[in-house]
Amino acid sequence: MTRRVVALAAALVLLLAACATGTRVDLGAGASGNLIAGIAGEPDQLDPHKTTAYFSFEVLENVFDTLVEPDADLRMRPALAQSWETSPDQLTWTFRLRDGVTFHDGSPLTAADVVYSYRRIIDEKLANVDKFSAVTAVTAPDPRTVVITLSRPTPNLLTNLGGFKGMAIVQRANVESGALATHPVGTGPFAFSGARSGDSITLRANPRHWAGPPRIPGVTYRFISEPSTALSALQAGEIDWTDSVPAQRVAQLGDDDSIELAVTPSNDYWYLALNGARAPWDDVRVRRAIAYGIDRESIVTATSYGTAAANQLAIPRGNPWHTPYDRYRHDPEQSRKLLQEAGIEPGTLDMLVTNEYPETVTAAQIIADNLAPLGFRVQIRTVDFATWLDEQNQGNFDMLMMGWLGNIDPDDFYYAQHHTDGTSNAQKFSDPQVDRLLDAGRVETDQQARAQDYARAATRIADEVSYIFLYNPAVIQAWHPALHGYAARRDGAIRFRGAYFDPAAGDS
């Protein structure tokens, strides 16, 4: 869905003309001093337990808290829980909550809220229910204590509970009123203030946040679908921050004094998936034919202009869980042999992409060119992201492209996507060997043995072509030089709670 950027009034144009390039100019909601953030798409909803959309979590990261949270090095640190302890058999975890934490409406946070939040995910089988697969009980022996009982050791429990805001602690009244998806109430550094469909979402600072009040009065997220438009808005001082930066502009932007540019290696990955519930994609030989048929390097060049790293597995080089793998060179002859062996006559292939992630559209064009000599006619179907999610969940696709963002533990990279019972296994992949290895990795407490489980699982996932992994992108963000206290993160989490504007670099 194309988002419209609100036109500037004539008086504002004159004001901009009087200001130097990059001078921060308060617009609209920004007149109150809000940080104006340009993001590439509109959240599908604001229920952290149900959404899987990155655009939603760009907002929700600042509205909700989790029991623990990752620091800059992705190590789990106290958040709503100030401390915790584990029983000798690692089956009982006891968390102590901070004193005095309140929701945005002033009501106190208690252990009952944590129990309710976790039971909601478990009982309603919501998006991240797999992270509770070992949990047998969540109880609150007193208002400040939460006890989680497990059926088996879970070495990544802290990452499961705090790795991203899909595990947020929500308010029961907010859920039961039906308002959570459109007017969330959390405990985070900013509270939801309002939304304009197709245009923006505004948050206001929470002065009672447990980590201290934010140093800015609020954040306004504006939906700007075109990266070039977002960059121009940043350079003109119309917005203060964006993660919608054209990759082809990164090299030249390094010398642009009107912005601060961050190009940070990430734990994200982008992939293709073929619908294994449909013939002929239920035949691994046909899936391998596609894997050999695409030119990964061309896709990386076209989508990232040298800012990404090609990879045939999910976990990037430099990550301690990385496994080397390079089976699928670009080899059209091998593709033809596999198709002939499978007895498949190539035909039309439906490719599902979304214009709210422009790299999917660009990659689809390269893939269509790659597969045409093999006899495939790729019909690129470009939809808004909400429709993309619906079509994916209903299995209405032959092939789709998307990314997984914010991964930390190896379980994050593989279980939900490739286990037979995984909650995000839209391609309907099922392999008993992969299931055994992923299940083993979830309970293995020896780091070396756990690494071996995931290395074998990852190799098998690629061999059997559950996904065709493409590349690990960089986190590319840019902001006004007057914005301080913000840092781009490897996990892609957008945290504005420490951000502030340097008065010395104020308005013109």
Coordinates of C-alpha atoms in Angstrom, one line a residue:
M1 CA 0.0 0.0 0.0
T2 CA 1.5 3.3 -1.0
R3 CA 1.7 5.8 1.9
R4 CA 1.3 9.5 1.2
V5 CA 3.7 12.0 2.7
V6 CA 1.7 15.0 3.8
A7 CA 2.5 18.1 1.7
L8 CA 4.1 21.1 3.4
A9 CA 2.2 24.4 3.7
A10 CA 3.5 27.4 1.7
A11 CA 4.7 29.1 4.9
L12 CA 6.7 26.0 5.9
V13 CA 8.4 25.9 2.5
L14 CA 9.6 29.4 3.0
L15 CA 10.9 28.5 6.4
L16 CA 12.8 25.5 5.0
A17 CA 14.3 27.7 2.3
A18 CA 15.7 29.9 5.0
C19 CA 17.3 27.0 6.9
A20 CA 20.5 25.2 6.0
T21 CA 20.3 21.6 4.7
G22 CA 19.8 19.2 7.6
T23 CA 18.6 21.8 10.1
R24 CA 16.0 20.3 12.3
V25 CA 12.6 21.9 11.7
D26 CA 9.6 20.9 13.9
L27 CA 6.6 19.9 11.7
G28 CA 3.1 19.0 12.8
A29 CA 3.4 16.7 15.8
G30 CA 7.0 17.7 16.0
A31 CA 6.0 21.2 17.1
S32 CA 6.0 19.8 20.7
G33 CA 9.6 18.6 20.3
N34 CA 8.7 15.0 19.4
L35 CA 11.3 12.9 17.7
I36 CA 10.0 12.3 14.1
A37 CA 10.8 8.9 12.9
G38 CA 10.3 7.8 9.3
I39 CA 9.5 4.1 8.9
A40 CA 8.7 2.3 5.6
G41 CA 5.3 0.9 6.4
E42 CA 2.3 1.0 8.7
P43 CA 2.0 -1.5 11.6
D44 CA -0.7 -4.1 10.9
Q45 CA -1.7 -4.0 14.6
L46 CA -0.2 -3.1 18.0
D47 CA -0.9 -6.3 19.9
P48 CA 2.6 -7.6 20.7
H49 CA 1.4 -11.1 21.2
K50 CA -0.3 -11.4 17.8
T51 CA 1.7 -9.3 15.3
T52 CA 4.7 -10.6 13.5
A53 CA 5.3 -7.4 11.5
Y54 CA 8.6 -5.5 11.9
F55 CA 6.8 -2.2 11.4
S56 CA 4.7 -3.0 14.5
F57 CA 7.7 -3.8 16.6
E58 CA 9.5 -0.6 15.6
V59 CA 6.7 1.1 17.6
L60 CA 6.1 -1.6 20.3
E61 CA 9.8 -1.6 21.3
N62 CA 9.1 1.7 22.9
V63 CA 5.7 1.0 24.4
F64 CA 6.2 -2.3 26.2
D65 CA 8.7 -4.0 28.4
T66 CA 9.7 -7.6 29.0
L67 CA 11.0 -9.4 32.1
V68 CA 14.6 -9.2 30.8
E69 CA 16.0 -7.5 27.7
P70 CA 19.2 -7.7 25.5
D71 CA 21.9 -5.1 26.0
A72 CA 24.0 -3.8 23.1
D73 CA 26.0 -7.0 23.1
L74 CA 22.8 -9.0 23.0
R75 CA 23.3 -10.4 26.6
M76 CA 20.2 -10.6 28.6
R77 CA 19.9 -8.0 31.4
P78 CA 17.3 -7.1 34.1
A79 CA 14.2 -5.2 32.9
L80 CA 10.9 -5.6 34.7
A81 CA 12.6 -8.4 36.6
Q82 CA 15.4 -7.0 38.7
S83 CA 16.8 -10.4 39.5
W84 CA 16.3 -14.1 39.0
E85 CA 17.6 -17.5 40.2
T86 CA 17.5 -21.0 38.8
S87 CA 17.1 -24.3 40.7
P88 CA 20.0 -26.8 40.6
D89 CA 18.1 -29.0 38.1
Q90 CA 17.4 -25.9 35.9
L91 CA 13.7 -26.7 35.9
T92 CA 12.5 -23.8 38.1
W93 CA 13.2 -20.1 37.5
T94 CA 12.2 -17.5 40.0
F95 CA 12.0 -13.9 39.0
R96 CA 11.8 -10.9 41.4
L97 CA 10.0 -7.8 39.9
R98 CA 11.0 -4.2 40.4
D99 CA 9.2 -2.1 43.0
G100 CA 6.9 0.7 41.8
V101 CA 6.5 -0.2 38.1
T102 CA 3.2 1.1 36.7
F103 CA 1.3 0.8 33.4
H104 CA 0.7 3.9 31.4
D105 CA -2.7 4.4 33.0
G106 CA -1.1 4.5 36.4
S107 CA -2.2 1.0 37.6
P108 CA 0.5 -1.0 39.3
L109 CA 2.4 -3.9 37.6
T110 CA 2.2 -7.1 39.6
A111 CA 3.3 -10.7 39.1
A112 CA -0.3 -11.5 38.1
D113 CA 0.2 -9.4 35.0
V114 CA 3.2 -11.5 34.0
V115 CA 1.3 -14.7 34.6
Y116 CA -1.7 -13.4 32.6
S117 CA 0.6 -12.3 29.7
Y118 CA 2.3 -15.6 29.4
R119 CA -0.8 -17.7 29.9
R120 CA -2.5 -15.7 27.1
I121 CA 0.2 -16.6 24.7
I122 CA 0.1 -20.3 25.8
D123 CA -3.6 -20.8 26.1
E124 CA -4.5 -18.9 22.9
K125 CA -1.6 -20.4 21.0
L126 CA -0.5 -17.0 19.8
A127 CA 2.5 -16.1 17.6
N128 CA 5.3 -17.0 20.0
V129 CA 3.7 -20.0 21.8
D130 CA 6.7 -22.2 20.7
K131 CA 8.9 -20.2 23.1
F132 CA 6.9 -21.7 26.0
S133 CA 7.1 -25.3 24.7
A134 CA 9.0 -26.4 27.9
V135 CA 6.8 -24.4 30.3
T136 CA 4.5 -26.5 32.5
A137 CA 3.4 -23.7 34.9
V138 CA 3.7 -19.9 35.5
T139 CA 2.7 -18.8 39.0
A140 CA 2.8 -15.8 41.2
P141 CA 3.3 -16.8 44.8
D142 CA 3.3 -13.1 45.8
P143 CA 2.8 -9.8 43.9
R144 CA 6.5 -9.3 43.2
T145 CA 7.5 -12.9 42.4
V146 CA 7.0 -15.0 39.2
V147 CA 7.9 -18.7 39.1
I148 CA 8.3 -20.5 35.8
T149 CA 8.4 -24.3 35.9
L150 CA 9.8 -26.3 33.0
S151 CA 9.6 -29.9 31.9
R152 CA 13.1 -29.8 30.6
P153 CA 16.2 -27.6 30.9
T154 CA 15.9 -24.6 28.6
P155 CA 19.2 -22.9 28.1
N156 CA 17.7 -20.0 26.1
L157 CA 14.8 -19.2 28.4
L158 CA 16.0 -15.7 29.1
T159 CA 16.3 -15.0 25.4
N160 CA 12.9 -16.5 24.8
L161 CA 11.4 -14.2 27.5
G162 CA 13.2 -11.0 26.5
G163 CA 14.7 -11.2 23.1
F164 CA 12.0 -9.0 21.5
K165 CA 8.7 -7.4 22.4
G166 CA 6.6 -10.2 21.1
M167 CA 7.0 -11.4 24.7
A168 CA 5.8 -8.2 26.3
I169 CA 3.9 -7.9 29.5
V170 CA 0.5 -6.6 28.7
Q171 CA -2.4 -5.3 30.9
R172 CA -5.4 -7.6 31.3
A173 CA -7.9 -4.8 31.2
N174 CA -6.4 -3.5 28.0
V175 CA -6.8 -7.0 26.4
E176 CA -10.3 -7.6 27.7
S177 CA -11.5 -4.2 26.5
G178 CA -10.5 -5.1 23.0
A179 CA -8.3 -2.1 22.7
L180 CA -4.8 -3.7 22.8
A181 CA -4.4 -3.9 19.0
T182 CA -5.3 -0.3 18.4
H183 CA -4.6 1.5 21.7
P184 CA -2.0 -0.4 23.7
V185 CA -1.3 0.2 27.3
G186 CA 2.2 -0.9 28.4
T187 CA 4.9 -0.1 31.0
G188 CA 7.5 1.1 28.4
P189 CA 9.3 4.4 28.1
F190 CA 6.6 5.8 25.8
A191 CA 2.8 5.6 25.9
F192 CA 0.5 5.4 22.9
S193 CA -1.0 8.8 22.2
G194 CA -2.8 8.4 18.9
A195 CA -2.8 7.2 15.3
R196 CA -3.8 8.6 11.9
S197 CA -4.5 5.7 9.5
G198 CA -2.1 5.7 6.6
D199 CA 0.0 8.5 8.0
S200 CA 1.4 8.3 11.5
I201 CA 1.4 7.0 15.1
T202 CA 2.4 9.2 18.0
L203 CA 3.7 8.2 21.4
R204 CA 4.2 10.4 24.5
A205 CA 6.9 10.1 27.1
N206 CA 6.2 8.0 30.2
P207 CA 7.5 10.1 33.1
R208 CA 7.2 7.1 35.5
H209 CA 9.3 4.6 33.5
W210 CA 11.4 2.4 35.8
A211 CA 14.6 3.3 33.9
G212 CA 13.9 7.0 34.3
P213 CA 11.8 9.4 32.1
P214 CA 12.8 9.8 28.4
R215 CA 14.6 13.0 27.5
I216 CA 12.2 13.8 24.7
P217 CA 8.5 14.5 25.0
G218 CA 7.4 11.9 22.5
V219 CA 8.0 10.0 19.2
T220 CA 5.9 10.4 16.0
Y221 CA 6.3 7.6 13.5
R222 CA 5.5 8.7 9.9
F223 CA 4.9 6.1 7.3
I224 CA 7.1 6.8 4.2
S225 CA 7.2 3.9 1.9
E226 CA 9.8 5.2 -0.6
P227 CA 13.4 5.2 0.9
S228 CA 14.4 8.1 -1.4
T229 CA 11.6 10.1 0.0
A230 CA 12.5 9.3 3.6
L231 CA 16.1 10.2 3.0
S232 CA 15.2 13.5 1.4
A233 CA 12.9 14.3 4.3
L234 CA 15.8 13.6 6.7
Q235 CA 18.2 15.8 4.8
A236 CA 15.6 18.6 4.7
G237 CA 15.0 18.4 8.4
E238 CA 11.4 17.2 8.1
I239 CA 12.2 14.0 10.1
D240 CA 14.8 13.2 12.6
W241 CA 15.5 9.5 12.1
T242 CA 14.8 6.8 9.5
D243 CA 15.7 3.2 8.8
S244 CA 14.4 3.5 5.3
V245 CA 17.7 4.4 3.6
P246 CA 18.3 3.6 -0.1
A247 CA 21.2 1.0 -0.1
Q248 CA 22.5 2.5 -3.4
R249 CA 23.1 5.8 -1.6
V250 CA 25.1 4.4 1.4
A251 CA 28.6 4.9 -0.1
Q252 CA 28.0 8.6 -0.9
L253 CA 26.2 9.3 2.3
G254 CA 29.3 8.6 4.3
D255 CA 30.5 12.1 3.3
D256 CA 27.1 13.8 4.0
D257 CA 27.5 16.1 7.0
S258 CA 23.8 16.7 7.2
I259 CA 23.1 13.2 8.6
E260 CA 24.6 10.6 10.9
L261 CA 24.8 7.2 9.1
A262 CA 25.0 3.8 10.7
V263 CA 25.8 0.6 8.8
T264 CA 25.8 -2.1 11.4
P265 CA 26.2 -5.9 10.8
S266 CA 23.0 -7.6 11.8
N267 CA 21.6 -11.0 12.8
D268 CA 18.9 -10.6 10.3
Y269 CA 18.5 -12.8 7.2
W270 CA 16.5 -12.8 4.0
Y271 CA 15.2 -15.9 2.3
L272 CA 13.0 -17.4 -0.4
A273 CA 10.4 -20.0 0.5
L274 CA 8.6 -22.4 -1.8
N275 CA 5.2 -23.7 -0.8
G276 CA 5.8 -27.4 0.0
A277 CA 2.1 -28.0 0.4
R278 CA 1.7 -27.6 -3.4
A279 CA 3.0 -29.7 -6.2
P280 CA 5.7 -29.6 -7.6
W281 CA 7.3 -27.8 -4.7
D282 CA 6.7 -30.8 -2.5
D283 CA 9.5 -32.5 -4.4
V284 CA 12.9 -31.6 -3.0
R285 CA 14.5 -32.0 -6.4
V286 CA 12.3 -29.2 -7.7
R287 CA 13.1 -27.0 -4.7
R288 CA 16.8 -27.7 -5.3
A289 CA 16.4 -26.8 -9.0
I290 CA 15.2 -23.3 -7.9
A291 CA 18.1 -23.0 -5.4
Y292 CA 20.6 -23.7 -8.2
G293 CA 18.7 -21.6 -10.7
I294 CA 19.0 -18.3 -8.8
D295 CA 22.0 -16.0 -8.9
R296 CA 22.4 -15.1 -5.2
E297 CA 25.2 -12.6 -5.9
S298 CA 23.1 -10.7 -8.3
I299 CA 20.3 -10.6 -5.8
V300 CA 22.6 -9.2 -3.1
T301 CA 24.0 -6.6 -5.4
A302 CA 20.6 -5.4 -6.7
T303 CA 19.0 -5.3 -3.2
S304 CA 21.9 -4.1 -1.0
Y305 CA 24.6 -2.5 -3.2
G306 CA 27.4 -4.2 -1.3
T307 CA 26.0 -3.6 2.2
A308 CA 24.9 -7.2 2.8
A309 CA 26.7 -10.5 2.9
A310 CA 25.6 -13.5 0.8
N311 CA 24.9 -16.5 2.9
Q312 CA 23.3 -19.9 2.2
L313 CA 22.3 -20.4 5.8
A314 CA 20.6 -18.0 8.3
I315 CA 23.3 -17.2 10.8
P316 CA 25.9 -14.7 9.6
R317 CA 29.6 -15.0 9.6
G318 CA 31.1 -13.5 12.8
N319 CA 28.3 -14.9 14.9
P320 CA 29.5 -17.7 17.2
W321 CA 26.7 -20.0 15.9
H322 CA 27.7 -19.6 12.2
T323 CA 28.1 -22.7 10.1
P324 CA 29.9 -22.7 6.7
Y325 CA 27.8 -23.9 3.8
D326 CA 28.1 -23.3 0.1
R327 CA 26.3 -26.0 -1.8
Y328 CA 24.1 -23.9 -4.1
R329 CA 26.2 -22.1 -6.7
H330 CA 24.4 -20.5 -9.7
D331 CA 24.2 -23.5 -12.0
P332 CA 21.3 -23.5 -14.5
E333 CA 22.5 -26.8 -16.0
Q334 CA 22.1 -28.5 -12.7
S335 CA 18.7 -27.0 -12.4
R336 CA 17.6 -28.5 -15.7
K337 CA 18.9 -31.9 -14.7
L338 CA 17.0 -31.9 -11.5
L339 CA 13.8 -30.8 -13.2
Q340 CA 14.2 -33.5 -15.8
E341 CA 14.8 -36.1 -13.1
A342 CA 11.7 -35.0 -11.3
G343 CA 9.7 -35.1 -14.5
I344 CA 8.6 -31.5 -14.2
E345 CA 7.8 -29.3 -17.1
P346 CA 8.3 -25.7 -15.9
G347 CA 5.3 -23.3 -16.0
T348 CA 4.0 -20.3 -14.3
L349 CA 5.2 -19.5 -10.7
D350 CA 3.4 -17.1 -8.4
M351 CA 5.9 -14.9 -6.5
L352 CA 4.4 -13.1 -3.5
V353 CA 6.2 -9.9 -2.4
T354 CA 5.3 -6.6 -0.7
N355 CA 6.1 -3.0 -1.7
E356 CA 6.5 -2.2 2.0
Y357 CA 9.8 -4.2 1.9
P358 CA 11.2 -2.9 -1.5
E359 CA 14.0 -5.5 -1.5
T360 CA 11.5 -8.2 -2.0
V361 CA 10.2 -6.5 -5.2
T362 CA 13.8 -5.9 -6.5
A363 CA 14.8 -9.5 -5.7
A364 CA 11.7 -10.9 -7.4
Q365 CA 12.7 -9.2 -10.7
I366 CA 16.1 -10.8 -10.5
I367 CA 14.6 -14.2 -9.7
A368 CA 12.2 -13.9 -12.6
D369 CA 15.1 -13.2 -15.0
N370 CA 17.1 -16.1 -13.5
L371 CA 14.3 -18.6 -13.9
A372 CA 13.1 -17.6 -17.3
P373 CA 15.8 -19.6 -19.2
L374 CA 14.7 -22.7 -17.2
G375 CA 11.1 -22.3 -18.6
F376 CA 9.5 -20.7 -15.6
R377 CA 7.3 -17.6 -16.0
V378 CA 7.4 -15.8 -12.7
Q379 CA 4.3 -13.7 -12.0
I380 CA 5.3 -11.2 -9.4
R381 CA 2.4 -10.4 -7.1
T382 CA 3.1 -7.2 -5.2
V383 CA 0.7 -6.4 -2.3
D384 CA 0.7 -4.4 0.9
F385 CA 2.2 -6.1 3.9
A386 CA -1.1 -6.9 5.7
T387 CA -2.3 -8.7 2.6
W388 CA 1.1 -10.4 2.3
L389 CA 0.7 -11.8 5.8
D390 CA -2.8 -13.1 5.0
E391 CA -1.7 -14.7 1.8
Q392 CA 1.3 -16.3 3.5
N393 CA -0.8 -17.7 6.4
Q394 CA -3.4 -19.1 4.0
G395 CA -0.8 -20.7 1.8
N396 CA -1.7 -18.7 -1.3
F397 CA 1.7 -18.6 -3.0
D398 CA 4.2 -20.7 -4.9
M399 CA 7.2 -18.6 -3.7
L400 CA 7.6 -15.7 -1.4
M401 CA 10.5 -13.6 -0.2
M402 CA 10.9 -12.1 3.3
G403 CA 13.3 -11.6 6.2
W404 CA 13.6 -12.7 9.8
L405 CA 14.7 -9.8 12.0
G406 CA 16.0 -9.4 15.5
N407 CA 17.3 -13.0 16.0
I408 CA 19.7 -13.7 19.0
D409 CA 19.7 -17.4 20.0
P410 CA 20.1 -20.1 17.3
D411 CA 16.6 -21.3 18.2
D412 CA 15.3 -17.9 17.0
F413 CA 16.8 -18.6 13.5
Y414 CA 15.4 -22.0 12.9
Y415 CA 12.7 -23.5 15.2
A416 CA 9.5 -21.5 14.4
Q417 CA 10.4 -21.5 10.7
H418 CA 11.4 -25.2 10.1
H419 CA 10.1 -27.5 12.8
T420 CA 7.1 -29.4 11.7
D421 CA 5.1 -27.8 14.5
G422 CA 6.8 -24.3 14.1
T423 CA 4.4 -21.4 14.3
S424 CA 5.9 -19.7 11.3
N425 CA 6.4 -22.7 9.1
A426 CA 4.2 -21.2 6.2
Q427 CA 6.1 -23.3 3.6
K428 CA 4.9 -26.5 5.4
F429 CA 8.4 -28.1 5.7
S430 CA 8.5 -31.3 7.7
D431 CA 11.6 -33.4 8.3
P432 CA 11.9 -35.8 11.3
Q433 CA 15.7 -35.4 11.5
V434 CA 15.4 -31.6 11.6
D435 CA 12.7 -31.9 14.3
R436 CA 14.9 -34.1 16.4
L437 CA 17.9 -31.8 16.1
L438 CA 15.9 -28.6 16.8
D439 CA 14.3 -30.3 19.8
A440 CA 17.7 -31.4 21.1
G441 CA 19.1 -27.9 20.7
R442 CA 16.4 -26.5 22.9
V443 CA 17.4 -28.6 25.9
E444 CA 21.2 -29.1 25.5
T445 CA 23.0 -27.2 28.2
D446 CA 26.5 -28.0 26.9
Q447 CA 27.5 -25.2 24.6
Q448 CA 29.6 -27.3 22.2
A449 CA 27.1 -30.0 21.9
R450 CA 24.3 -27.5 21.3
A451 CA 26.3 -25.8 18.6
Q452 CA 26.7 -29.2 16.8
D453 CA 23.0 -29.8 17.0
Y454 CA 22.2 -26.5 15.3
A455 CA 25.0 -26.9 12.7
R456 CA 23.5 -30.2 11.7
A457 CA 20.0 -28.9 11.7
A458 CA 20.9 -25.8 9.6
T459 CA 22.8 -28.0 7.1
R460 CA 19.8 -30.3 6.7
I461 CA 17.4 -27.4 6.4
A462 CA 19.4 -26.1 3.5
D463 CA 20.0 -29.5 1.9
E464 CA 16.2 -30.2 1.9
V465 CA 15.5 -26.6 0.9
S466 CA 13.0 -25.5 3.5
Y467 CA 14.2 -22.0 2.8
I468 CA 16.5 -20.8 0.1
F469 CA 18.7 -18.5 2.2
L470 CA 20.0 -15.4 0.4
Y471 CA 21.9 -12.9 2.5
N472 CA 22.5 -11.2 5.9
P473 CA 21.7 -7.5 5.5
A474 CA 23.3 -4.7 7.5
V475 CA 21.2 -2.5 9.8
I476 CA 21.2 0.8 7.9
Q477 CA 19.8 3.8 9.8
A478 CA 20.3 7.5 9.6
W479 CA 19.5 10.4 11.8
H480 CA 19.9 14.1 12.3
P481 CA 23.3 15.2 13.8
A482 CA 21.4 16.9 16.6
L483 CA 20.0 13.6 17.8
H484 CA 22.1 12.0 20.5
G485 CA 21.7 9.0 22.9
Y486 CA 20.6 6.7 20.1
A487 CA 22.6 3.7 18.6
A488 CA 21.8 1.3 15.9
R489 CA 21.7 -2.3 17.2
R490 CA 22.6 -5.6 15.7
D491 CA 19.2 -7.1 16.6
G492 CA 17.4 -4.2 14.9
A493 CA 15.6 -3.1 18.0
I494 CA 14.6 0.6 17.8
R495 CA 15.0 2.1 21.2
F496 CA 14.4 5.9 21.7
R497 CA 14.3 6.0 25.5
G498 CA 17.8 7.4 25.8
A499 CA 17.5 9.8 22.8
Y500 CA 17.7 13.5 23.1
F501 CA 18.4 16.6 21.0
D502 CA 21.5 18.7 21.6
P503 CA 20.3 22.3 22.2
A504 CA 23.4 23.6 20.5
A505 CA 22.1 22.1 17.2
G506 CA 18.6 23.4 17.5
D507 CA 16.2 24.9 15.0
S508 CA 17.3 27.6 12.6

